[in-house]
Amino acid sequence: MSDSRKSPTEVIARIADDIAGLPVDQWDNCAGTANPFISHGFLSAMEESGSIGPGTGWKSLPIIIEDDTGKIVGCAPSYLKSHSQGEYIFDQQWAHAFENAGGQYYPKIQIASPFSPVPGPRLLLRDKAMAVPLLRAAEQLAQNNQISSVHATFIDADQLDYFREAGWMIRADSQFHWSNDGYSSFDDFLAALSSRKRKAIRKERMKAVESVEIMHLTGDEILPEHWDYFWEFYQDTGARKWGQPYLTRSAFDLMQQKMGDKLLLILGIQDNIPVAGALNIIGENTLYGRYWGCSRDIPFLHFEICYYQAIDAAIARGLKTVEAGAQGSHKLARGYQPVPTWSAHYIVDPGFRQAIADYLDRERRAVAADIEFLATMGPFKKSD
C-alpha cells in the first residue's frame, strides 16, 4: 500500500508500518491527553503485545500527515481487518448482504481504538485542516486496493462534522454512562435517586461485600501476581463472550509500563485470594471501565466492582463521567443513563452505499426513540 496523494500541490498522507515506531511525542501532541485509548502508549501496547498483528485479523495501518519539517500534524489509528471482531459496532449483516450479492466485504479498514468501545477522537489533529485530507487518504487507500469500506467507530460527537463534510454515512448507537452532578460522596449520589432505588442499591452493596474485601490498586501498586489473577478472570470472561480473549497476557504488563497511574485495578478479595476484578483506565475527565472477570459467582459482586466502586473512584477523583463499556441495560437501574454513540462509514460500491444509507436513516430514528424512552426509566427522582 502506497502513499495517498490528492495532487502534487496538496496534502500528502502516508501509511506508516505501525504506531510503535512513530515518535511518541508527535503522536501524543496530535492525540491530546484527555482520552488514553488513542494515546501512543495504549495503541503501541496493543501492537507490541501481539494483541494486534499477525494471526489476529488486525494489521496496523496508521495514516499520517506531516508538515514541511517532517513532524506529524494529523494522524488516524487505522487497521486492515479480515473480520469484524473486537469492534462492538456490529456490521456482520452488512458483510453477509454484500457477499451474498457477489461482493467481497473483507478486508476492510477500521479507524478505531482496538477492542475499546470508548468514544473519543478518531482523527488526531495538531492542525484541524488535516481532518478531511485524512479521510480522503483513507478513501483512496480503499479504492486503490480493492477494499470494500472504511469504518470509524466510537467517534467523539464534536468530530462528526468532519465526517459529514467528507460525505461519510453516520450511524447511531447507545451506551450507558454515569454523570457526576457535583456529588461529594456515594451517599450524595444516592440522595438524588428515588427511595426505592436507593434502598435497592444499598442492599446490593451490603450483600456483595458480606464476605469480600474491595481493593483499589494503581500504578506500581499493581504487582505481577495481581495481573496473574486478573488474567485468569479476563480469560474466563473472554472465552464466554468472544470465544477467545482479544488481549494477550503481556498487554497488561505493557499497559502498566506505558500508562502508569492511568490504570485502576479494582479487586474483590475473599479468603485472602482475589476472586474478581475490573480494570479501569483513568482519563482527564472520565473513568473508563474496561475488563471484568471472576473465579467465583458471588451475588451482586459484578455490580459492586464494575459500577458502584467505579462511581466511588470517580467522585474521589473529581471526574465528570464513568463509562462502563458497551451494552447492558441493567446499568440503568444503577444510575447509568443512556447516551448516543456514533460511527461513520465509507462504502466504495455506490449501490451498496445507498442501501446502507437507507438502513442507517431508519436505525438512527429507532436508536433516538429508544434513548428517549430509556431516559424516562432511570432511578432518579422525578422533577415536578
Short mmCIF file of C-alpha atoms in Angstrom, two decimals:
data_model
loop_
_atom_site.label_atom_id
_atom_site.label_comp_id
_atom_site.label_asym_id
_atom_site.label_seq_id
_atom_site.Cartn_x
_atom_site.Cartn_y
_atom_site.Cartn_z
CA MET A 1 0.00 0.00 0.00
CA SER A 2 1.48 3.29 -1.06
CA ASP A 3 1.26 6.96 -0.21
CA SER A 4 -2.14 8.56 -0.78
CA ARG A 5 -1.94 11.84 -2.75
CA LYS A 6 -4.61 14.32 -3.73
CA SER A 7 -2.40 16.31 -6.12
CA PRO A 8 1.28 17.37 -6.24
CA THR A 9 0.42 20.75 -4.69
CA GLU A 10 -1.85 19.44 -1.94
CA VAL A 11 -1.53 17.35 1.20
CA ILE A 12 0.42 14.11 1.11
CA ALA A 13 -0.60 11.35 3.51
CA ARG A 14 1.37 8.19 4.05
CA ILE A 15 0.82 4.84 5.72
CA ALA A 16 3.29 4.02 8.47
CA ASP A 17 4.29 0.46 9.34
CA ASP A 18 2.92 0.72 12.87
CA ILE A 19 2.27 3.18 15.68
CA ALA A 20 5.02 1.85 17.96
CA GLY A 21 7.66 3.07 15.51
CA LEU A 22 6.30 6.62 15.34
CA PRO A 23 7.62 9.34 17.70
CA VAL A 24 5.71 9.22 20.97
CA ASP A 25 5.68 12.99 21.44
CA GLN A 26 4.47 13.71 17.91
CA TRP A 27 1.63 11.19 18.09
CA ASP A 28 0.53 12.36 21.53
CA ASN A 29 0.72 16.03 20.52
CA CYS A 30 -1.98 15.20 17.99
CA ALA A 31 -3.93 12.87 20.28
CA GLY A 32 -4.04 15.17 23.30
CA THR A 33 -4.21 13.96 26.87
CA ALA A 34 -7.93 13.62 27.58
CA ASN A 35 -8.56 10.14 26.19
CA PRO A 36 -5.98 7.42 26.99
CA PHE A 37 -7.32 4.98 24.39
CA ILE A 38 -5.86 6.94 21.49
CA SER A 39 -2.52 7.57 23.20
CA HIS A 40 0.71 6.21 21.79
CA GLY A 41 1.11 4.19 25.00
CA PHE A 42 -2.14 2.26 24.69
CA LEU A 43 -2.02 1.73 20.93
CA SER A 44 1.62 0.67 20.87
CA ALA A 45 0.95 -1.73 23.76
CA MET A 46 -1.67 -3.44 21.58
CA GLU A 47 0.94 -3.86 18.82
CA GLU A 48 3.92 -4.86 20.93
CA SER A 49 1.93 -7.39 22.95
CA GLY A 50 0.75 -9.22 19.82
CA SER A 51 -2.88 -8.41 20.60
CA ILE A 52 -2.97 -6.99 17.09
CA GLY A 53 -0.67 -8.15 14.31
CA PRO A 54 -0.06 -11.49 12.54
CA GLY A 55 -2.75 -14.07 13.21
CA THR A 56 -5.19 -11.65 14.85
CA GLY A 57 -7.02 -10.23 11.84
CA TRP A 58 -5.80 -6.73 12.77
CA LYS A 59 -2.96 -5.17 10.76
CA SER A 60 -1.85 -1.71 11.84
CA LEU A 61 -2.09 0.91 9.07
CA PRO A 62 -1.72 4.31 10.76
CA ILE A 63 -2.41 7.17 8.35
CA ILE A 64 -0.22 10.20 8.99
CA ILE A 65 0.27 13.65 7.52
CA GLU A 66 3.48 15.54 8.21
CA ASP A 67 4.46 19.20 7.89
CA ASP A 68 7.43 20.51 5.93
CA THR A 69 9.76 19.65 8.82
CA GLY A 70 8.62 16.03 8.94
CA LYS A 71 6.57 16.36 12.12
CA ILE A 72 3.14 14.77 12.34
CA VAL A 73 0.27 17.27 12.14
CA GLY A 74 -2.55 14.75 11.70
CA CYS A 75 -2.94 11.00 12.11
CA ALA A 76 -5.56 8.29 12.39
CA PRO A 77 -5.20 4.91 14.13
CA SER A 78 -6.38 2.65 11.33
CA TYR A 79 -6.25 -1.09 10.79
CA LEU A 80 -6.76 -3.57 7.98
CA LYS A 81 -9.35 -6.06 9.25
CA SER A 82 -10.17 -9.55 7.98
CA HIS A 83 -13.19 -9.89 10.31
CA SER A 84 -15.48 -7.73 12.46
CA GLN A 85 -14.46 -8.95 15.91
CA GLY A 86 -13.36 -6.64 18.71
CA GLU A 87 -15.26 -3.62 17.36
CA TYR A 88 -18.57 -3.52 19.34
CA ILE A 89 -20.31 -1.89 16.37
CA PHE A 90 -21.87 -4.76 14.50
CA ASP A 91 -21.66 -4.86 10.71
CA GLN A 92 -21.75 -8.62 10.12
CA GLN A 93 -25.16 -8.32 8.45
CA TRP A 94 -23.66 -5.82 6.02
CA ALA A 95 -20.88 -8.30 5.26
CA HIS A 96 -23.35 -11.12 4.62
CA ALA A 97 -25.52 -8.95 2.37
CA PHE A 98 -22.57 -7.71 0.32
CA GLU A 99 -21.09 -11.18 -0.08
CA ASN A 100 -24.49 -12.70 -0.98
CA ALA A 101 -24.66 -10.10 -3.75
CA GLY A 102 -21.29 -11.29 -5.08
CA GLY A 103 -19.03 -8.75 -3.38
CA GLN A 104 -16.08 -9.22 -1.02
CA TYR A 105 -16.56 -7.32 2.24
CA TYR A 106 -13.26 -8.29 3.86
CA PRO A 107 -10.67 -6.95 4.16
CA LYS A 108 -11.96 -3.60 5.36
CA ILE A 109 -10.30 -0.62 7.05
CA GLN A 110 -11.16 0.25 10.64
CA ILE A 111 -10.31 3.63 12.22
CA ALA A 112 -10.60 2.84 15.90
CA SER A 113 -9.02 2.12 19.24
CA PRO A 114 -8.79 -1.68 19.16
CA PHE A 115 -11.06 -3.66 21.47
CA SER A 116 -12.29 -0.44 23.08
CA PRO A 117 -15.94 0.66 22.85
CA VAL A 118 -14.85 4.06 24.13
CA PRO A 119 -15.93 7.30 22.39
CA GLY A 120 -13.00 9.51 21.50
CA PRO A 121 -11.26 11.38 18.68
CA ARG A 122 -10.56 9.24 15.64
CA LEU A 123 -8.84 11.99 13.66
CA LEU A 124 -5.91 13.11 15.80
CA LEU A 125 -5.11 16.65 14.80
CA ARG A 126 -2.46 19.21 15.60
CA ASP A 127 -3.81 21.07 12.54
CA LYS A 128 -7.61 20.80 12.16
CA ALA A 129 -7.29 21.47 8.44
CA MET A 130 -5.91 17.94 8.13
CA ALA A 131 -9.19 16.27 9.13
CA VAL A 132 -10.78 15.86 5.71
CA PRO A 133 -7.44 15.09 3.99
CA LEU A 134 -7.01 12.17 6.41
CA LEU A 135 -10.44 10.88 5.42
CA ARG A 136 -9.69 11.34 1.72
CA ALA A 137 -6.49 9.35 2.24
CA ALA A 138 -8.46 6.52 3.84
CA GLU A 139 -10.93 6.55 0.96
CA GLN A 140 -8.16 6.43 -1.63
CA LEU A 141 -6.42 3.65 0.24
CA ALA A 142 -9.60 1.58 -0.03
CA GLN A 143 -10.21 2.44 -3.69
CA ASN A 144 -6.66 1.71 -4.78
CA ASN A 145 -6.50 -1.67 -3.04
CA GLN A 146 -9.93 -3.19 -3.76
CA ILE A 147 -11.02 -2.75 -0.14
CA SER A 148 -14.78 -2.63 0.31
CA SER A 149 -15.13 0.00 3.00
CA VAL A 150 -13.70 2.20 5.75
CA HIS A 151 -15.29 2.46 9.20
CA ALA A 152 -14.58 4.90 12.02
CA THR A 153 -16.15 3.71 15.26
CA PHE A 154 -16.95 5.40 18.59
CA ILE A 155 -16.32 8.92 17.31
CA ASP A 156 -16.49 11.91 19.61
CA ALA A 157 -19.63 13.87 18.74
CA ASP A 158 -17.57 17.02 18.14
CA GLN A 159 -15.74 15.27 15.27
CA LEU A 160 -18.85 14.18 13.41
CA ASP A 161 -18.88 17.29 11.22
CA TYR A 162 -15.53 16.29 9.72
CA PHE A 163 -17.05 13.00 8.57
CA ARG A 164 -20.21 14.69 7.33
CA GLU A 165 -18.14 17.18 5.36
CA ALA A 166 -16.33 14.28 3.71
CA GLY A 167 -19.67 12.65 2.84
CA TRP A 168 -19.39 9.66 5.14
CA MET A 169 -22.53 8.00 6.47
CA ILE A 170 -23.25 8.43 10.18
CA ARG A 171 -24.50 5.59 12.34
CA ALA A 172 -26.02 5.90 15.84
CA ASP A 173 -25.93 3.51 18.76
CA SER A 174 -26.10 3.96 22.54
CA GLN A 175 -24.28 3.23 25.78
CA PHE A 176 -24.92 3.85 29.47
CA HIS A 177 -22.74 6.46 31.20
CA TRP A 178 -22.80 7.80 34.75
CA SER A 179 -22.58 11.58 35.19
CA ASN A 180 -21.20 13.31 38.26
CA ASP A 181 -23.66 16.06 39.16
CA GLY A 182 -21.26 17.62 41.66
CA TYR A 183 -21.56 14.73 44.12
CA SER A 184 -19.27 14.79 47.15
CA SER A 185 -19.83 11.13 48.08
CA PHE A 186 -21.70 8.00 47.04
CA ASP A 187 -24.39 8.83 49.59
CA ASP A 188 -24.73 12.23 47.94
CA PHE A 189 -25.37 10.45 44.64
CA LEU A 190 -27.87 8.10 46.28
CA ALA A 191 -29.79 11.09 47.61
CA ALA A 192 -30.64 12.00 44.00
CA LEU A 193 -32.40 8.64 43.48
CA SER A 194 -35.91 7.59 44.30
CA SER A 195 -36.31 5.99 47.69
CA ARG A 196 -36.98 2.55 46.25
CA LYS A 197 -33.91 2.59 44.00
CA ARG A 198 -31.75 3.99 46.78
CA LYS A 199 -32.71 1.15 49.11
CA ALA A 200 -32.14 -1.45 46.38
CA ILE A 201 -28.62 -0.23 45.70
CA ARG A 202 -27.72 -0.14 49.39
CA LYS A 203 -28.99 -3.70 49.74
CA GLU A 204 -26.96 -4.86 46.74
CA ARG A 205 -23.79 -3.24 48.08
CA MET A 206 -24.18 -4.77 51.53
CA LYS A 207 -24.80 -8.22 50.06
CA ALA A 208 -21.82 -8.01 47.69
CA VAL A 209 -19.25 -7.28 50.39
CA GLU A 210 -20.54 -9.62 53.13
CA SER A 211 -17.53 -11.88 52.62
CA VAL A 212 -15.43 -9.82 50.22
CA GLU A 213 -12.87 -7.07 50.76
CA ILE A 214 -12.52 -4.48 47.99
CA MET A 215 -9.05 -3.28 46.99
CA HIS A 216 -8.12 -0.39 44.65
CA LEU A 217 -4.66 -0.53 43.05
CA THR A 218 -2.98 1.92 40.68
CA GLY A 219 0.42 2.24 39.02
CA ASP A 220 3.23 0.39 40.82
CA GLU A 221 0.78 -0.90 43.43
CA ILE A 222 -0.33 -3.43 40.80
CA LEU A 223 2.07 -6.36 41.21
CA PRO A 224 2.67 -9.24 38.75
CA GLU A 225 0.61 -11.59 40.92
CA HIS A 226 -2.34 -9.20 40.70
CA TRP A 227 -2.12 -9.30 36.91
CA ASP A 228 -1.87 -13.10 37.02
CA TYR A 229 -5.15 -13.34 38.92
CA PHE A 230 -6.79 -10.74 36.69
CA TRP A 231 -5.58 -12.56 33.56
CA GLU A 232 -7.44 -15.67 34.74
CA PHE A 233 -10.60 -13.60 35.24
CA TYR A 234 -10.20 -11.93 31.85
CA GLN A 235 -9.63 -15.22 30.04
CA ASP A 236 -12.80 -16.70 31.50
CA THR A 237 -14.91 -13.70 30.50
CA GLY A 238 -13.31 -13.51 27.05
CA ALA A 239 -13.86 -17.20 26.38
CA ARG A 240 -17.55 -16.92 27.27
CA LYS A 241 -18.19 -13.69 25.34
CA TRP A 242 -15.96 -13.89 22.28
CA GLY A 243 -14.60 -17.45 22.08
CA GLN A 244 -11.11 -16.30 22.94
CA PRO A 245 -9.67 -13.24 24.70
CA TYR A 246 -8.59 -10.36 22.49
CA LEU A 247 -5.65 -9.22 24.63
CA THR A 248 -2.54 -11.25 25.38
CA ARG A 249 -1.13 -11.56 28.89
CA SER A 250 1.74 -9.20 28.05
CA ALA A 251 -0.71 -6.47 27.02
CA PHE A 252 -1.46 -5.79 30.68
CA ASP A 253 2.22 -5.57 31.60
CA LEU A 254 2.86 -3.21 28.70
CA MET A 255 -0.11 -1.02 29.59
CA GLN A 256 1.26 -0.73 33.11
CA GLN A 257 4.72 0.19 31.82
CA LYS A 258 3.42 2.76 29.36
CA MET A 259 0.36 4.18 31.15
CA GLY A 260 1.41 4.01 34.81
CA ASP A 261 -1.05 5.70 37.14
CA LYS A 262 -3.79 5.81 34.47
CA LEU A 263 -4.66 2.21 35.41
CA LEU A 264 -7.04 1.44 38.27
CA LEU A 265 -7.43 -2.25 39.10
CA ILE A 266 -10.31 -2.98 41.48
CA LEU A 267 -10.15 -6.44 43.07
CA GLY A 268 -12.52 -8.41 45.25
CA ILE A 269 -10.62 -10.43 47.87
CA GLN A 270 -12.12 -13.45 49.61
CA ASP A 271 -10.16 -15.68 52.00
CA ASN A 272 -7.05 -13.61 51.14
CA ILE A 273 -7.35 -14.53 47.45
CA PRO A 274 -8.53 -12.29 44.58
CA VAL A 275 -11.76 -13.77 43.26
CA ALA A 276 -12.96 -10.96 40.95
CA GLY A 277 -11.65 -7.81 39.36
CA ALA A 278 -12.26 -4.95 36.98
CA LEU A 279 -9.68 -2.89 35.12
CA ASN A 280 -10.43 0.80 34.68
CA ILE A 281 -8.45 3.43 32.81
CA ILE A 282 -8.37 6.97 34.15
CA GLY A 283 -8.79 9.84 31.71
CA GLU A 284 -8.70 13.56 32.37
CA ASN A 285 -12.45 13.78 32.95
CA THR A 286 -13.67 10.20 32.71
CA LEU A 287 -13.15 6.83 34.36
CA TYR A 288 -13.36 4.11 31.73
CA GLY A 289 -14.42 0.67 32.91
CA ARG A 290 -12.99 -1.90 30.54
CA TYR A 291 -12.46 -5.52 31.62
CA TRP A 292 -14.18 -7.64 34.25
CA GLY A 293 -13.94 -11.24 35.36
CA CYS A 294 -14.28 -13.52 38.35
CA SER A 295 -13.45 -17.01 39.58
CA ARG A 296 -16.38 -17.29 41.99
CA ASP A 297 -20.02 -16.38 41.44
CA ILE A 298 -20.82 -14.02 44.32
CA PRO A 299 -24.22 -12.27 44.20
CA PHE A 300 -24.06 -8.60 43.22
CA LEU A 301 -20.23 -8.51 43.20
CA HIS A 302 -20.20 -7.64 39.49
CA PHE A 303 -22.37 -4.59 40.13
CA GLU A 304 -20.28 -3.58 43.14
CA ILE A 305 -16.88 -3.80 41.47
CA CYS A 306 -17.79 -2.59 37.99
CA TYR A 307 -20.38 0.10 38.70
CA TYR A 308 -20.55 1.24 42.32
CA GLN A 309 -16.81 1.14 43.03
CA ALA A 310 -16.26 2.99 39.73
CA ILE A 311 -18.64 5.72 40.91
CA ASP A 312 -16.80 5.90 44.23
CA ALA A 313 -13.48 6.23 42.42
CA ALA A 314 -14.78 8.90 40.04
CA ILE A 315 -16.22 11.01 42.86
CA ALA A 316 -12.97 10.73 44.83
CA ARG A 317 -11.01 11.93 41.79
CA GLY A 318 -13.43 14.67 40.79
CA LEU A 319 -14.12 13.02 37.44
CA LYS A 320 -17.20 14.01 35.47
CA THR A 321 -18.17 10.69 33.93
CA VAL A 322 -17.94 6.93 34.26
CA GLU A 323 -18.16 4.98 31.01
CA ALA A 324 -18.78 1.33 31.80
CA GLY A 325 -18.40 -0.17 28.33
CA ALA A 326 -20.81 -1.41 25.70
CA GLN A 327 -24.41 -2.56 26.10
CA GLY A 328 -26.04 -3.53 29.40
CA SER A 329 -29.49 -2.10 30.15
CA HIS A 330 -29.03 -3.40 33.72
CA LYS A 331 -26.80 -0.34 34.24
CA LEU A 332 -29.87 1.91 34.03
CA ALA A 333 -31.16 0.97 37.49
CA ARG A 334 -27.71 1.71 38.90
CA GLY A 335 -27.59 5.34 37.85
CA TYR A 336 -26.06 4.99 34.39
CA GLN A 337 -28.03 6.91 31.77
CA PRO A 338 -28.43 6.22 28.03
CA VAL A 339 -26.35 8.39 25.70
CA PRO A 340 -25.84 8.22 21.94
CA THR A 341 -22.62 6.92 20.41
CA TRP A 342 -21.55 7.46 16.82
CA SER A 343 -19.68 5.82 13.99
CA ALA A 344 -19.05 6.84 10.37
CA HIS A 345 -18.79 4.68 7.28
CA TYR A 346 -17.46 4.97 3.75
CA ILE A 347 -18.61 2.30 1.29
CA VAL A 348 -16.82 2.13 -2.05
CA ASP A 349 -19.58 0.43 -4.09
CA PRO A 350 -22.26 3.06 -4.89
CA GLY A 351 -25.20 0.64 -4.91
CA PHE A 352 -24.24 -0.91 -1.59
CA ARG A 353 -23.58 2.57 -0.19
CA GLN A 354 -27.14 3.68 -0.98
CA ALA A 355 -28.62 0.55 0.61
CA ILE A 356 -26.60 1.16 3.79
CA ALA A 357 -27.62 4.84 3.83
CA ASP A 358 -31.31 3.92 3.74
CA TYR A 359 -30.82 1.42 6.57
CA LEU A 360 -28.89 3.89 8.73
CA ASP A 361 -31.60 6.52 8.39
CA ARG A 362 -34.17 4.13 9.85
CA GLU A 363 -31.77 2.86 12.50
CA ARG A 364 -30.90 6.37 13.75
CA ARG A 365 -34.58 7.14 14.34
CA ALA A 366 -35.05 3.89 16.25
CA VAL A 367 -31.98 4.49 18.42
CA ALA A 368 -33.11 8.04 19.25
CA ALA A 369 -36.56 6.79 20.26
CA ASP A 370 -35.02 4.05 22.40
CA ILE A 371 -32.76 6.52 24.23
CA GLU A 372 -35.69 8.85 24.86
CA PHE A 373 -37.75 6.00 26.32
CA LEU A 374 -34.94 4.60 28.48
CA ALA A 375 -34.18 8.05 29.89
CA THR A 376 -37.64 8.06 31.46
CA MET A 377 -36.94 4.74 33.20
CA GLY A 378 -33.93 5.84 35.23
CA PRO A 379 -33.71 5.64 39.04
CA PHE A 380 -33.53 9.40 39.68
CA LYS A 381 -36.23 11.35 41.48
CA LYS A 382 -38.83 12.75 39.12
CA SER A 383 -38.97 16.54 38.98
CA ASP A 384 -42.35 18.31 39.12
#
